mmCIF file with all atom_site columns, C-alpha atoms in Angstrom:
data_model
loop_
_atom_site.group_PDB
_atom_site.id
_atom_site.type_symbol
_atom_site.label_atom_id
_atom_site.label_alt_id
_atom_site.label_comp_id
_atom_site.label_asym_id
_atom_site.label_entity_id
_atom_site.label_seq_id
_atom_site.pdbx_PDB_ins_code
_atom_site.Cartn_x
_atom_site.Cartn_y
_atom_site.Cartn_z
_atom_site.occupancy
_atom_site.B_iso_or_equiv
_atom_site.pdbx_formal_charge
_atom_site.auth_seq_id
_atom_site.auth_comp_id
_atom_site.auth_asym_id
_atom_site.auth_atom_id
_atom_site.pdbx_PDB_model_num
ATOM 1   C CA . UNK A 1 1   ? -4.208  6.329   -33.052 1.00 0.00 ? 1   UNK A CA 1
ATOM 2   C CA . UNK A 1 2   ? -4.248  7.995   -29.639 1.00 0.00 ? 2   UNK A CA 1
ATOM 3   C CA . UNK A 1 3   ? -4.836  4.833   -27.566 1.00 0.00 ? 3   UNK A CA 1
ATOM 4   C CA . UNK A 1 4   ? -4.908  5.757   -23.860 1.00 0.00 ? 4   UNK A CA 1
ATOM 5   C CA . UNK A 1 5   ? -4.365  9.440   -23.083 1.00 0.00 ? 5   UNK A CA 1
ATOM 6   C CA . UNK A 1 6   ? -3.597  10.707  -19.588 1.00 0.00 ? 6   UNK A CA 1
ATOM 7   C CA . UNK A 1 7   ? -3.492  14.295  -18.432 1.00 0.00 ? 7   UNK A CA 1
ATOM 8   C CA . UNK A 1 8   ? -1.561  15.934  -16.957 1.00 0.00 ? 8   UNK A CA 1
ATOM 9   C CA . UNK A 1 9   ? 1.861   14.361  -17.500 1.00 0.00 ? 9   UNK A CA 1
ATOM 10  C CA . UNK A 1 10  ? 3.447   16.120  -14.521 1.00 0.00 ? 10  UNK A CA 1
ATOM 11  C CA . UNK A 1 11  ? 1.934   17.775  -11.438 1.00 0.00 ? 11  UNK A CA 1
ATOM 12  C CA . UNK A 1 12  ? 3.184   19.193  -8.174  1.00 0.00 ? 12  UNK A CA 1
ATOM 13  C CA . UNK A 1 13  ? 0.659   19.611  -5.378  1.00 0.00 ? 13  UNK A CA 1
ATOM 14  C CA . UNK A 1 14  ? 0.844   20.972  -1.876  1.00 0.00 ? 14  UNK A CA 1
ATOM 15  C CA . UNK A 1 15  ? -0.358  18.769  0.965   1.00 0.00 ? 15  UNK A CA 1
ATOM 16  C CA . UNK A 1 16  ? -4.118  19.091  1.292   1.00 0.00 ? 16  UNK A CA 1
ATOM 17  C CA . UNK A 1 17  ? -4.776  20.252  -2.263  1.00 0.00 ? 17  UNK A CA 1
ATOM 18  C CA . UNK A 1 18  ? -7.106  18.310  -4.502  1.00 0.00 ? 18  UNK A CA 1
ATOM 19  C CA . UNK A 1 19  ? -6.808  17.330  -8.134  1.00 0.00 ? 19  UNK A CA 1
ATOM 20  C CA . UNK A 1 20  ? -8.256  15.039  -10.762 1.00 0.00 ? 20  UNK A CA 1
ATOM 21  C CA . UNK A 1 21  ? -6.219  12.883  -13.118 1.00 0.00 ? 21  UNK A CA 1
ATOM 22  C CA . UNK A 1 22  ? -7.944  12.379  -16.430 1.00 0.00 ? 22  UNK A CA 1
ATOM 23  C CA . UNK A 1 23  ? -7.829  9.278   -18.604 1.00 0.00 ? 23  UNK A CA 1
ATOM 24  C CA . UNK A 1 24  ? -9.497  8.679   -21.949 1.00 0.00 ? 24  UNK A CA 1
ATOM 25  C CA . UNK A 1 25  ? -9.287  5.776   -24.400 1.00 0.00 ? 25  UNK A CA 1
ATOM 26  C CA . UNK A 1 26  ? -10.488 5.670   -27.997 1.00 0.00 ? 26  UNK A CA 1
ATOM 27  C CA . UNK A 1 27  ? -10.411 1.887   -28.499 1.00 0.00 ? 27  UNK A CA 1
ATOM 28  C CA . UNK A 1 28  ? -13.972 1.173   -27.329 1.00 0.00 ? 28  UNK A CA 1
ATOM 29  C CA . UNK A 1 29  ? -12.614 -0.826  -24.389 1.00 0.00 ? 29  UNK A CA 1
ATOM 30  C CA . UNK A 1 30  ? -14.971 -1.904  -21.626 1.00 0.00 ? 30  UNK A CA 1
ATOM 31  C CA . UNK A 1 31  ? -12.505 -2.182  -18.721 1.00 0.00 ? 31  UNK A CA 1
ATOM 32  C CA . UNK A 1 32  ? -10.360 0.646   -17.350 1.00 0.00 ? 32  UNK A CA 1
ATOM 33  C CA . UNK A 1 33  ? -7.850  0.758   -14.494 1.00 0.00 ? 33  UNK A CA 1
ATOM 34  C CA . UNK A 1 34  ? -5.824  3.144   -12.373 1.00 0.00 ? 34  UNK A CA 1
ATOM 35  C CA . UNK A 1 35  ? -2.458  1.996   -11.007 1.00 0.00 ? 35  UNK A CA 1
ATOM 36  C CA . UNK A 1 36  ? 0.291   3.624   -9.031  1.00 0.00 ? 36  UNK A CA 1
ATOM 37  C CA . UNK A 1 37  ? 3.940   2.701   -9.495  1.00 0.00 ? 37  UNK A CA 1
ATOM 38  C CA . UNK A 1 38  ? 6.426   3.179   -6.674  1.00 0.00 ? 38  UNK A CA 1
ATOM 39  C CA . UNK A 1 39  ? 10.101  2.154   -6.540  1.00 0.00 ? 39  UNK A CA 1
ATOM 40  C CA . UNK A 1 40  ? 10.494  -1.454  -5.431  1.00 0.00 ? 40  UNK A CA 1
ATOM 41  C CA . UNK A 1 41  ? 6.731   -1.998  -5.249  1.00 0.00 ? 41  UNK A CA 1
ATOM 42  C CA . UNK A 1 42  ? 5.702   -2.671  -8.811  1.00 0.00 ? 42  UNK A CA 1
ATOM 43  C CA . UNK A 1 43  ? 2.327   -1.599  -10.148 1.00 0.00 ? 43  UNK A CA 1
ATOM 44  C CA . UNK A 1 44  ? -0.508  -1.610  -7.640  1.00 0.00 ? 44  UNK A CA 1
ATOM 45  C CA . UNK A 1 45  ? -4.179  -1.321  -8.515  1.00 0.00 ? 45  UNK A CA 1
ATOM 46  C CA . UNK A 1 46  ? -6.018  1.647   -7.042  1.00 0.00 ? 46  UNK A CA 1
ATOM 47  C CA . UNK A 1 47  ? -9.459  1.301   -8.641  1.00 0.00 ? 47  UNK A CA 1
ATOM 48  C CA . UNK A 1 48  ? -10.887 -0.344  -11.694 1.00 0.00 ? 48  UNK A CA 1
ATOM 49  C CA . UNK A 1 49  ? -14.029 -0.248  -13.781 1.00 0.00 ? 49  UNK A CA 1
ATOM 50  C CA . UNK A 1 50  ? -14.943 -3.572  -15.345 1.00 0.00 ? 50  UNK A CA 1
ATOM 51  C CA . UNK A 1 51  ? -17.534 -1.903  -17.539 1.00 0.00 ? 51  UNK A CA 1
ATOM 52  C CA . UNK A 1 52  ? -19.283 1.427   -17.960 1.00 0.00 ? 52  UNK A CA 1
ATOM 53  C CA . UNK A 1 53  ? -21.322 2.203   -14.871 1.00 0.00 ? 53  UNK A CA 1
ATOM 54  C CA . UNK A 1 54  ? -19.302 0.069   -12.441 1.00 0.00 ? 54  UNK A CA 1
ATOM 55  C CA . UNK A 1 55  ? -16.259 0.809   -10.304 1.00 0.00 ? 55  UNK A CA 1
ATOM 56  C CA . UNK A 1 56  ? -14.473 -1.301  -7.703  1.00 0.00 ? 56  UNK A CA 1
ATOM 57  C CA . UNK A 1 57  ? -11.643 -0.877  -5.240  1.00 0.00 ? 57  UNK A CA 1
ATOM 58  C CA . UNK A 1 58  ? -8.242  -2.347  -5.885  1.00 0.00 ? 58  UNK A CA 1
ATOM 59  C CA . UNK A 1 59  ? -5.353  -2.971  -3.505  1.00 0.00 ? 59  UNK A CA 1
ATOM 60  C CA . UNK A 1 60  ? -4.665  0.636   -2.444  1.00 0.00 ? 60  UNK A CA 1
ATOM 61  C CA . UNK A 1 61  ? -7.887  2.712   -2.737  1.00 0.00 ? 61  UNK A CA 1
ATOM 62  C CA . UNK A 1 62  ? -7.554  4.851   0.402   1.00 0.00 ? 62  UNK A CA 1
ATOM 63  C CA . UNK A 1 63  ? -7.325  8.566   -0.351  1.00 0.00 ? 63  UNK A CA 1
ATOM 64  C CA . UNK A 1 64  ? -8.694  8.210   -3.893  1.00 0.00 ? 64  UNK A CA 1
ATOM 65  C CA . UNK A 1 65  ? -12.027 8.313   -5.663  1.00 0.00 ? 65  UNK A CA 1
ATOM 66  C CA . UNK A 1 66  ? -12.896 7.483   -9.252  1.00 0.00 ? 66  UNK A CA 1
ATOM 67  C CA . UNK A 1 67  ? -15.580 8.268   -11.788 1.00 0.00 ? 67  UNK A CA 1
ATOM 68  C CA . UNK A 1 68  ? -16.343 6.306   -14.937 1.00 0.00 ? 68  UNK A CA 1
ATOM 69  C CA . UNK A 1 69  ? -17.811 9.271   -16.768 1.00 0.00 ? 69  UNK A CA 1
ATOM 70  C CA . UNK A 1 70  ? -18.705 7.294   -19.892 1.00 0.00 ? 70  UNK A CA 1
ATOM 71  C CA . UNK A 1 71  ? -17.211 4.374   -21.804 1.00 0.00 ? 71  UNK A CA 1
ATOM 72  C CA . UNK A 1 72  ? -14.195 6.441   -22.875 1.00 0.00 ? 72  UNK A CA 1
ATOM 73  C CA . UNK A 1 73  ? -13.259 8.288   -19.705 1.00 0.00 ? 73  UNK A CA 1
ATOM 74  C CA . UNK A 1 74  ? -12.152 7.181   -16.231 1.00 0.00 ? 74  UNK A CA 1
ATOM 75  C CA . UNK A 1 75  ? -10.919 9.840   -13.822 1.00 0.00 ? 75  UNK A CA 1
ATOM 76  C CA . UNK A 1 76  ? -9.024  9.543   -10.547 1.00 0.00 ? 76  UNK A CA 1
ATOM 77  C CA . UNK A 1 77  ? -9.494  12.169  -7.843  1.00 0.00 ? 77  UNK A CA 1
ATOM 78  C CA . UNK A 1 78  ? -7.295  12.986  -4.883  1.00 0.00 ? 78  UNK A CA 1
ATOM 79  C CA . UNK A 1 79  ? -9.473  14.935  -2.449  1.00 0.00 ? 79  UNK A CA 1
ATOM 80  C CA . UNK A 1 80  ? -6.728  15.936  -0.004  1.00 0.00 ? 80  UNK A CA 1
ATOM 81  C CA . UNK A 1 81  ? -3.270  15.085  -1.304  1.00 0.00 ? 81  UNK A CA 1
ATOM 82  C CA . UNK A 1 82  ? -0.660  13.636  1.050   1.00 0.00 ? 82  UNK A CA 1
ATOM 83  C CA . UNK A 1 83  ? 3.091   13.155  0.513   1.00 0.00 ? 83  UNK A CA 1
ATOM 84  C CA . UNK A 1 84  ? 2.483   9.369   0.536   1.00 0.00 ? 84  UNK A CA 1
ATOM 85  C CA . UNK A 1 85  ? 0.587   9.845   -2.721  1.00 0.00 ? 85  UNK A CA 1
ATOM 86  C CA . UNK A 1 86  ? 3.737   10.968  -4.499  1.00 0.00 ? 86  UNK A CA 1
ATOM 87  C CA . UNK A 1 87  ? 3.992   8.405   -7.265  1.00 0.00 ? 87  UNK A CA 1
ATOM 88  C CA . UNK A 1 88  ? 3.662   7.719   -10.959 1.00 0.00 ? 88  UNK A CA 1
ATOM 89  C CA . UNK A 1 89  ? 0.070   7.009   -11.928 1.00 0.00 ? 89  UNK A CA 1
ATOM 90  C CA . UNK A 1 90  ? -0.893  4.901   -14.921 1.00 0.00 ? 90  UNK A CA 1
ATOM 91  C CA . UNK A 1 91  ? -4.244  4.468   -16.522 1.00 0.00 ? 91  UNK A CA 1
ATOM 92  C CA . UNK A 1 92  ? -4.887  1.308   -18.541 1.00 0.00 ? 92  UNK A CA 1
ATOM 93  C CA . UNK A 1 93  ? -7.705  -0.171  -20.552 1.00 0.00 ? 93  UNK A CA 1
ATOM 94  C CA . UNK A 1 94  ? -8.624  -3.428  -22.224 1.00 0.00 ? 94  UNK A CA 1
ATOM 95  C CA . UNK A 1 95  ? -11.587 -4.870  -24.078 1.00 0.00 ? 95  UNK A CA 1
ATOM 96  C CA . UNK A 1 96  ? -12.480 -7.026  -21.093 1.00 0.00 ? 96  UNK A CA 1
ATOM 97  C CA . UNK A 1 97  ? -10.774 -9.542  -18.819 1.00 0.00 ? 97  UNK A CA 1
ATOM 98  C CA . UNK A 1 98  ? -8.207  -11.818 -20.439 1.00 0.00 ? 98  UNK A CA 1
ATOM 99  C CA . UNK A 1 99  ? -7.367  -9.428  -23.234 1.00 0.00 ? 99  UNK A CA 1
ATOM 100 C CA . UNK A 1 100 ? -4.297  -7.300  -23.919 1.00 0.00 ? 100 UNK A CA 1
ATOM 101 C CA . UNK A 1 101 ? -3.879  -4.224  -21.733 1.00 0.00 ? 101 UNK A CA 1
ATOM 102 C CA . UNK A 1 102 ? -2.991  -0.793  -23.107 1.00 0.00 ? 102 UNK A CA 1
ATOM 103 C CA . UNK A 1 103 ? -1.397  1.834   -20.870 1.00 0.00 ? 103 UNK A CA 1
ATOM 104 C CA . UNK A 1 104 ? -1.205  5.585   -20.879 1.00 0.00 ? 104 UNK A CA 1
ATOM 105 C CA . UNK A 1 105 ? 2.091   7.469   -20.651 1.00 0.00 ? 105 UNK A CA 1
ATOM 106 C CA . UNK A 1 106 ? 1.757   8.079   -16.933 1.00 0.00 ? 106 UNK A CA 1
ATOM 107 C CA . UNK A 1 107 ? 1.321   11.076  -14.638 1.00 0.00 ? 107 UNK A CA 1
ATOM 108 C CA . UNK A 1 108 ? 4.227   11.957  -12.403 1.00 0.00 ? 108 UNK A CA 1
ATOM 109 C CA . UNK A 1 109 ? 2.735   13.441  -9.233  1.00 0.00 ? 109 UNK A CA 1
ATOM 110 C CA . UNK A 1 110 ? 4.727   15.023  -6.432  1.00 0.00 ? 110 UNK A CA 1
ATOM 111 C CA . UNK A 1 111 ? 3.021   16.107  -3.210  1.00 0.00 ? 111 UNK A CA 1
ATOM 112 C CA . UNK A 1 112 ? 5.090   18.494  -1.081  1.00 0.00 ? 112 UNK A CA 1
ATOM 113 C CA . UNK B 2 1   ? 5.682   -14.397 -0.862  1.00 0.00 ? 1   UNK B CA 1
ATOM 114 C CA . UNK B 2 2   ? 4.659   -12.407 -3.918  1.00 0.00 ? 2   UNK B CA 1
ATOM 115 C CA . UNK B 2 3   ? 2.218   -14.112 -6.220  1.00 0.00 ? 3   UNK B CA 1
ATOM 116 C CA . UNK B 2 4   ? 4.309   -13.130 -9.255  1.00 0.00 ? 4   UNK B CA 1
ATOM 117 C CA . UNK B 2 5   ? 8.082   -13.368 -8.944  1.00 0.00 ? 5   UNK B CA 1
ATOM 118 C CA . UNK B 2 6   ? 10.582  -12.216 -11.531 1.00 0.00 ? 6   UNK B CA 1
ATOM 119 C CA . UNK B 2 7   ? 14.267  -12.989 -11.809 1.00 0.00 ? 7   UNK B CA 1
ATOM 120 C CA . UNK B 2 8   ? 16.722  -11.522 -12.033 1.00 0.00 ? 8   UNK B CA 1
ATOM 121 C CA . UNK B 2 9   ? 15.843  -8.118  -10.584 1.00 0.00 ? 9   UNK B CA 1
ATOM 122 C CA . UNK B 2 10  ? 18.700  -6.511  -12.505 1.00 0.00 ? 10  UNK B CA 1
ATOM 123 C CA . UNK B 2 11  ? 20.518  -7.732  -15.583 1.00 0.00 ? 11  UNK B CA 1
ATOM 124 C CA . UNK B 2 12  ? 23.454  -6.201  -17.442 1.00 0.00 ? 12  UNK B CA 1
ATOM 125 C CA . UNK B 2 13  ? 24.476  -7.564  -20.829 1.00 0.00 ? 13  UNK B CA 1
ATOM 126 C CA . UNK B 2 14  ? 26.766  -6.730  -23.716 1.00 0.00 ? 14  UNK B CA 1
ATOM 127 C CA . UNK B 2 15  ? 25.284  -5.894  -27.076 1.00 0.00 ? 15  UNK B CA 1
ATOM 128 C CA . UNK B 2 16  ? 24.587  -9.041  -29.058 1.00 0.00 ? 16  UNK B CA 1
ATOM 129 C CA . UNK B 2 17  ? 24.072  -11.322 -26.066 1.00 0.00 ? 17  UNK B CA 1
ATOM 130 C CA . UNK B 2 18  ? 21.079  -13.621 -25.645 1.00 0.00 ? 18  UNK B CA 1
ATOM 131 C CA . UNK B 2 19  ? 18.898  -12.480 -22.722 1.00 0.00 ? 19  UNK B CA 1
ATOM 132 C CA . UNK B 2 20  ? 16.490  -14.490 -20.596 1.00 0.00 ? 20  UNK B CA 1
ATOM 133 C CA . UNK B 2 21  ? 14.121  -13.039 -17.993 1.00 0.00 ? 21  UNK B CA 1
ATOM 134 C CA . UNK B 2 22  ? 12.059  -15.413 -15.872 1.00 0.00 ? 22  UNK B CA 1
ATOM 135 C CA . UNK B 2 23  ? 8.618   -15.142 -14.289 1.00 0.00 ? 23  UNK B CA 1
ATOM 136 C CA . UNK B 2 24  ? 7.052   -17.593 -11.827 1.00 0.00 ? 24  UNK B CA 1
ATOM 137 C CA . UNK B 2 25  ? 3.550   -17.326 -10.422 1.00 0.00 ? 25  UNK B CA 1
ATOM 138 C CA . UNK B 2 26  ? 1.638   -19.096 -7.687  1.00 0.00 ? 26  UNK B CA 1
ATOM 139 C CA . UNK B 2 27  ? -1.990  -18.427 -8.663  1.00 0.00 ? 27  UNK B CA 1
ATOM 140 C CA . UNK B 2 28  ? -4.268  -19.866 -11.303 1.00 0.00 ? 28  UNK B CA 1
ATOM 141 C CA . UNK B 2 29  ? -4.125  -17.800 -14.443 1.00 0.00 ? 29  UNK B CA 1
ATOM 142 C CA . UNK B 2 30  ? -5.912  -17.455 -17.746 1.00 0.00 ? 30  UNK B CA 1
ATOM 143 C CA . UNK B 2 31  ? -3.147  -15.435 -19.405 1.00 0.00 ? 31  UNK B CA 1
ATOM 144 C CA . UNK B 2 32  ? 0.303   -14.003 -18.777 1.00 0.00 ? 32  UNK B CA 1
ATOM 145 C CA . UNK B 2 33  ? 1.488   -10.628 -20.034 1.00 0.00 ? 33  UNK B CA 1
ATOM 146 C CA . UNK B 2 34  ? 4.969   -9.291  -20.723 1.00 0.00 ? 34  UNK B CA 1
ATOM 147 C CA . UNK B 2 35  ? 5.294   -5.501  -20.652 1.00 0.00 ? 35  UNK B CA 1
ATOM 148 C CA . UNK B 2 36  ? 8.150   -3.114  -21.409 1.00 0.00 ? 36  UNK B CA 1
ATOM 149 C CA . UNK B 2 37  ? 8.848   0.230   -19.766 1.00 0.00 ? 37  UNK B CA 1
ATOM 150 C CA . UNK B 2 38  ? 11.679  2.477   -20.922 1.00 0.00 ? 38  UNK B CA 1
ATOM 151 C CA . UNK B 2 39  ? 13.204  4.813   -18.307 1.00 0.00 ? 39  UNK B CA 1
ATOM 152 C CA . UNK B 2 40  ? 10.797  7.644   -17.580 1.00 0.00 ? 40  UNK B CA 1
ATOM 153 C CA . UNK B 2 41  ? 8.412   6.259   -20.161 1.00 0.00 ? 41  UNK B CA 1
ATOM 154 C CA . UNK B 2 42  ? 5.079   4.623   -20.541 1.00 0.00 ? 42  UNK B CA 1
ATOM 155 C CA . UNK B 2 43  ? 4.281   0.917   -20.448 1.00 0.00 ? 43  UNK B CA 1
ATOM 156 C CA . UNK B 2 44  ? 3.902   -1.093  -23.627 1.00 0.00 ? 44  UNK B CA 1
ATOM 157 C CA . UNK B 2 45  ? 2.426   -4.550  -23.959 1.00 0.00 ? 45  UNK B CA 1
ATOM 158 C CA . UNK B 2 46  ? 4.817   -6.975  -25.651 1.00 0.00 ? 46  UNK B CA 1
ATOM 159 C CA . UNK B 2 47  ? 2.962   -10.278 -25.395 1.00 0.00 ? 47  UNK B CA 1
ATOM 160 C CA . UNK B 2 48  ? -0.109  -11.895 -23.949 1.00 0.00 ? 48  UNK B CA 1
ATOM 161 C CA . UNK B 2 49  ? 0.008   -15.690 -23.912 1.00 0.00 ? 49  UNK B CA 1
ATOM 162 C CA . UNK B 2 50  ? -1.874  -18.549 -22.336 1.00 0.00 ? 50  UNK B CA 1
ATOM 163 C CA . UNK B 2 51  ? 0.103   -21.475 -23.744 1.00 0.00 ? 51  UNK B CA 1
ATOM 164 C CA . UNK B 2 52  ? 3.164   -22.332 -25.796 1.00 0.00 ? 52  UNK B CA 1
ATOM 165 C CA . UNK B 2 53  ? 5.316   -19.699 -27.388 1.00 0.00 ? 53  UNK B CA 1
ATOM 166 C CA . UNK B 2 54  ? 5.023   -16.364 -29.209 1.00 0.00 ? 54  UNK B CA 1
ATOM 167 C CA . UNK B 2 55  ? 7.639   -14.519 -31.257 1.00 0.00 ? 55  UNK B CA 1
ATOM 168 C CA . UNK B 2 56  ? 7.845   -10.918 -32.357 1.00 0.00 ? 56  UNK B CA 1
ATOM 169 C CA . UNK B 2 57  ? 11.049  -9.856  -34.046 1.00 0.00 ? 57  UNK B CA 1
ATOM 170 C CA . UNK B 2 58  ? 13.923  -10.556 -31.652 1.00 0.00 ? 58  UNK B CA 1
ATOM 171 C CA . UNK B 2 59  ? 11.591  -11.196 -28.711 1.00 0.00 ? 59  UNK B CA 1
ATOM 172 C CA . UNK B 2 60  ? 10.297  -14.637 -27.778 1.00 0.00 ? 60  UNK B CA 1
ATOM 173 C CA . UNK B 2 61  ? 7.956   -15.458 -24.904 1.00 0.00 ? 61  UNK B CA 1
ATOM 174 C CA . UNK B 2 62  ? 7.236   -18.943 -23.631 1.00 0.00 ? 62  UNK B CA 1
ATOM 175 C CA . UNK B 2 63  ? 4.961   -20.279 -20.944 1.00 0.00 ? 63  UNK B CA 1
ATOM 176 C CA . UNK B 2 64  ? 4.730   -23.620 -19.119 1.00 0.00 ? 64  UNK B CA 1
ATOM 177 C CA . UNK B 2 65  ? 1.334   -23.765 -17.458 1.00 0.00 ? 65  UNK B CA 1
ATOM 178 C CA . UNK B 2 66  ? 2.080   -26.951 -15.504 1.00 0.00 ? 66  UNK B CA 1
ATOM 179 C CA . UNK B 2 67  ? 5.230   -25.450 -13.983 1.00 0.00 ? 67  UNK B CA 1
ATOM 180 C CA . UNK B 2 68  ? 3.664   -21.979 -13.597 1.00 0.00 ? 68  UNK B CA 1
ATOM 181 C CA . UNK B 2 69  ? 6.634   -20.385 -15.303 1.00 0.00 ? 69  UNK B CA 1
ATOM 182 C CA . UNK B 2 70  ? 7.250   -18.073 -18.227 1.00 0.00 ? 70  UNK B CA 1
ATOM 183 C CA . UNK B 2 71  ? 10.386  -16.753 -19.887 1.00 0.00 ? 71  UNK B CA 1
ATOM 184 C CA . UNK B 2 72  ? 11.064  -13.741 -22.058 1.00 0.00 ? 72  UNK B CA 1
ATOM 185 C CA . UNK B 2 73  ? 14.030  -14.104 -24.390 1.00 0.00 ? 73  UNK B CA 1
ATOM 186 C CA . UNK B 2 74  ? 15.774  -11.380 -26.365 1.00 0.00 ? 74  UNK B CA 1
ATOM 187 C CA . UNK B 2 75  ? 18.076  -12.503 -29.142 1.00 0.00 ? 75  UNK B CA 1
ATOM 188 C CA . UNK B 2 76  ? 20.947  -10.328 -30.407 1.00 0.00 ? 76  UNK B CA 1
ATOM 189 C CA . UNK B 2 77  ? 20.340  -7.734  -27.692 1.00 0.00 ? 77  UNK B CA 1
ATOM 190 C CA . UNK B 2 78  ? 20.806  -4.038  -28.467 1.00 0.00 ? 78  UNK B CA 1
ATOM 191 C CA . UNK B 2 79  ? 21.216  -0.963  -26.237 1.00 0.00 ? 79  UNK B CA 1
ATOM 192 C CA . UNK B 2 80  ? 17.703  0.145   -27.243 1.00 0.00 ? 80  UNK B CA 1
ATOM 193 C CA . UNK B 2 81  ? 16.403  -2.979  -25.459 1.00 0.00 ? 81  UNK B CA 1
ATOM 194 C CA . UNK B 2 82  ? 17.462  -1.379  -22.159 1.00 0.00 ? 82  UNK B CA 1
ATOM 195 C CA . UNK B 2 83  ? 14.245  -1.080  -20.172 1.00 0.00 ? 83  UNK B CA 1
ATOM 196 C CA . UNK B 2 84  ? 12.280  -2.578  -17.314 1.00 0.00 ? 84  UNK B CA 1
ATOM 197 C CA . UNK B 2 85  ? 10.464  -5.757  -18.308 1.00 0.00 ? 85  UNK B CA 1
ATOM 198 C CA . UNK B 2 86  ? 7.361   -6.542  -16.293 1.00 0.00 ? 86  UNK B CA 1
ATOM 199 C CA . UNK B 2 87  ? 5.483   -9.826  -16.009 1.00 0.00 ? 87  UNK B CA 1
ATOM 200 C CA . UNK B 2 88  ? 1.767   -9.703  -15.134 1.00 0.00 ? 88  UNK B CA 1
ATOM 201 C CA . UNK B 2 89  ? -0.942  -12.346 -14.859 1.00 0.00 ? 89  UNK B CA 1
ATOM 202 C CA . UNK B 2 90  ? -4.698  -12.375 -15.435 1.00 0.00 ? 90  UNK B CA 1
ATOM 203 C CA . UNK B 2 91  ? -5.993  -14.493 -12.579 1.00 0.00 ? 91  UNK B CA 1
ATOM 204 C CA . UNK B 2 92  ? -8.767  -17.069 -12.687 1.00 0.00 ? 92  UNK B CA 1
ATOM 205 C CA . UNK B 2 93  ? -10.139 -16.247 -9.250  1.00 0.00 ? 93  UNK B CA 1
ATOM 206 C CA . UNK B 2 94  ? -13.900 -15.952 -9.227  1.00 0.00 ? 94  UNK B CA 1
ATOM 207 C CA . UNK B 2 95  ? -15.633 -12.599 -9.258  1.00 0.00 ? 95  UNK B CA 1
ATOM 208 C CA . UNK B 2 96  ? -13.847 -9.299  -9.506  1.00 0.00 ? 96  UNK B CA 1
ATOM 209 C CA . UNK B 2 97  ? -10.311 -10.652 -9.515  1.00 0.00 ? 97  UNK B CA 1
ATOM 210 C CA . UNK B 2 98  ? -10.831 -11.893 -13.056 1.00 0.00 ? 98  UNK B CA 1
ATOM 211 C CA . UNK B 2 99  ? -10.620 -8.290  -14.218 1.00 0.00 ? 99  UNK B CA 1
ATOM 212 C CA . UNK B 2 100 ? -7.410  -7.510  -12.396 1.00 0.00 ? 100 UNK B CA 1
ATOM 213 C CA . UNK B 2 101 ? -3.784  -7.966  -13.368 1.00 0.00 ? 101 UNK B CA 1
ATOM 214 C CA . UNK B 2 102 ? -1.217  -8.975  -10.752 1.00 0.00 ? 102 UNK B CA 1
ATOM 215 C CA . UNK B 2 103 ? 2.256   -7.660  -11.508 1.00 0.00 ? 103 UNK B CA 1
ATOM 216 C CA . UNK B 2 104 ? 5.791   -8.721  -10.783 1.00 0.00 ? 104 UNK B CA 1
ATOM 217 C CA . UNK B 2 105 ? 8.218   -6.049  -9.627  1.00 0.00 ? 105 UNK B CA 1
ATOM 218 C CA . UNK B 2 106 ? 10.054  -5.925  -12.923 1.00 0.00 ? 106 UNK B CA 1
ATOM 219 C CA . UNK B 2 107 ? 13.516  -6.718  -14.259 1.00 0.00 ? 107 UNK B CA 1
ATOM 220 C CA . UNK B 2 108 ? 15.803  -3.818  -15.121 1.00 0.00 ? 108 UNK B CA 1
ATOM 221 C CA . UNK B 2 109 ? 17.791  -4.722  -18.231 1.00 0.00 ? 109 UNK B CA 1
ATOM 222 C CA . UNK B 2 110 ? 20.810  -2.691  -19.292 1.00 0.00 ? 110 UNK B CA 1
ATOM 223 C CA . UNK B 2 111 ? 22.485  -3.539  -22.582 1.00 0.00 ? 111 UNK B CA 1
ATOM 224 C CA . UNK B 2 112 ? 25.894  -1.944  -23.045 1.00 0.00 ? 112 UNK B CA 1
ATOM 225 C CA . UNK B 2 113 ? 27.346  -1.221  -26.485 1.00 0.00 ? 113 UNK B CA 1
#
């Protein structure tokens, strides 16, 4: 069972470059999430999609955009990367609210 | 003040010891989650609970809704238990917040052989 798959696992970008982080889940979950994890800060929500066709901002959405391409896939785009976006990014999914969350393996992004 | 507080932040134990990690929260919740993250690794869900107690192998999670407190216990700890343990809550706020998890900052556990 693949669960939640994130690509890429590692990425180095130059300031101003753009990139898209991909996330796919094969568990038929309705809700999907993008988080960033920084030392001493814990996990912070960037964007989420409660169900296919909807997306909403989380705590730290500035500098990011998302697309819920279909029920399986939820991508995160950095249009113009900044060093402050250096972080570990996690995608997660769950059936709906109040159910167990499943996480991807993370994407370690460095912006130089 | 953070809405989800964990203690301790760091914990070092000897193999075989009984471990307790605490989580307190200040918001209304419908469920509490315990997650595990090994160094450089992904995040794995250990438990989701809304009342009482759950057990899985050497791990036990309890929650006291009235006191807004949960504990994660590890019996007969082992070096492979070394990881960051994260507490998260599903809030009962109206609207969009119901879909979000609010996380504690994690407890780094090191179990020495």
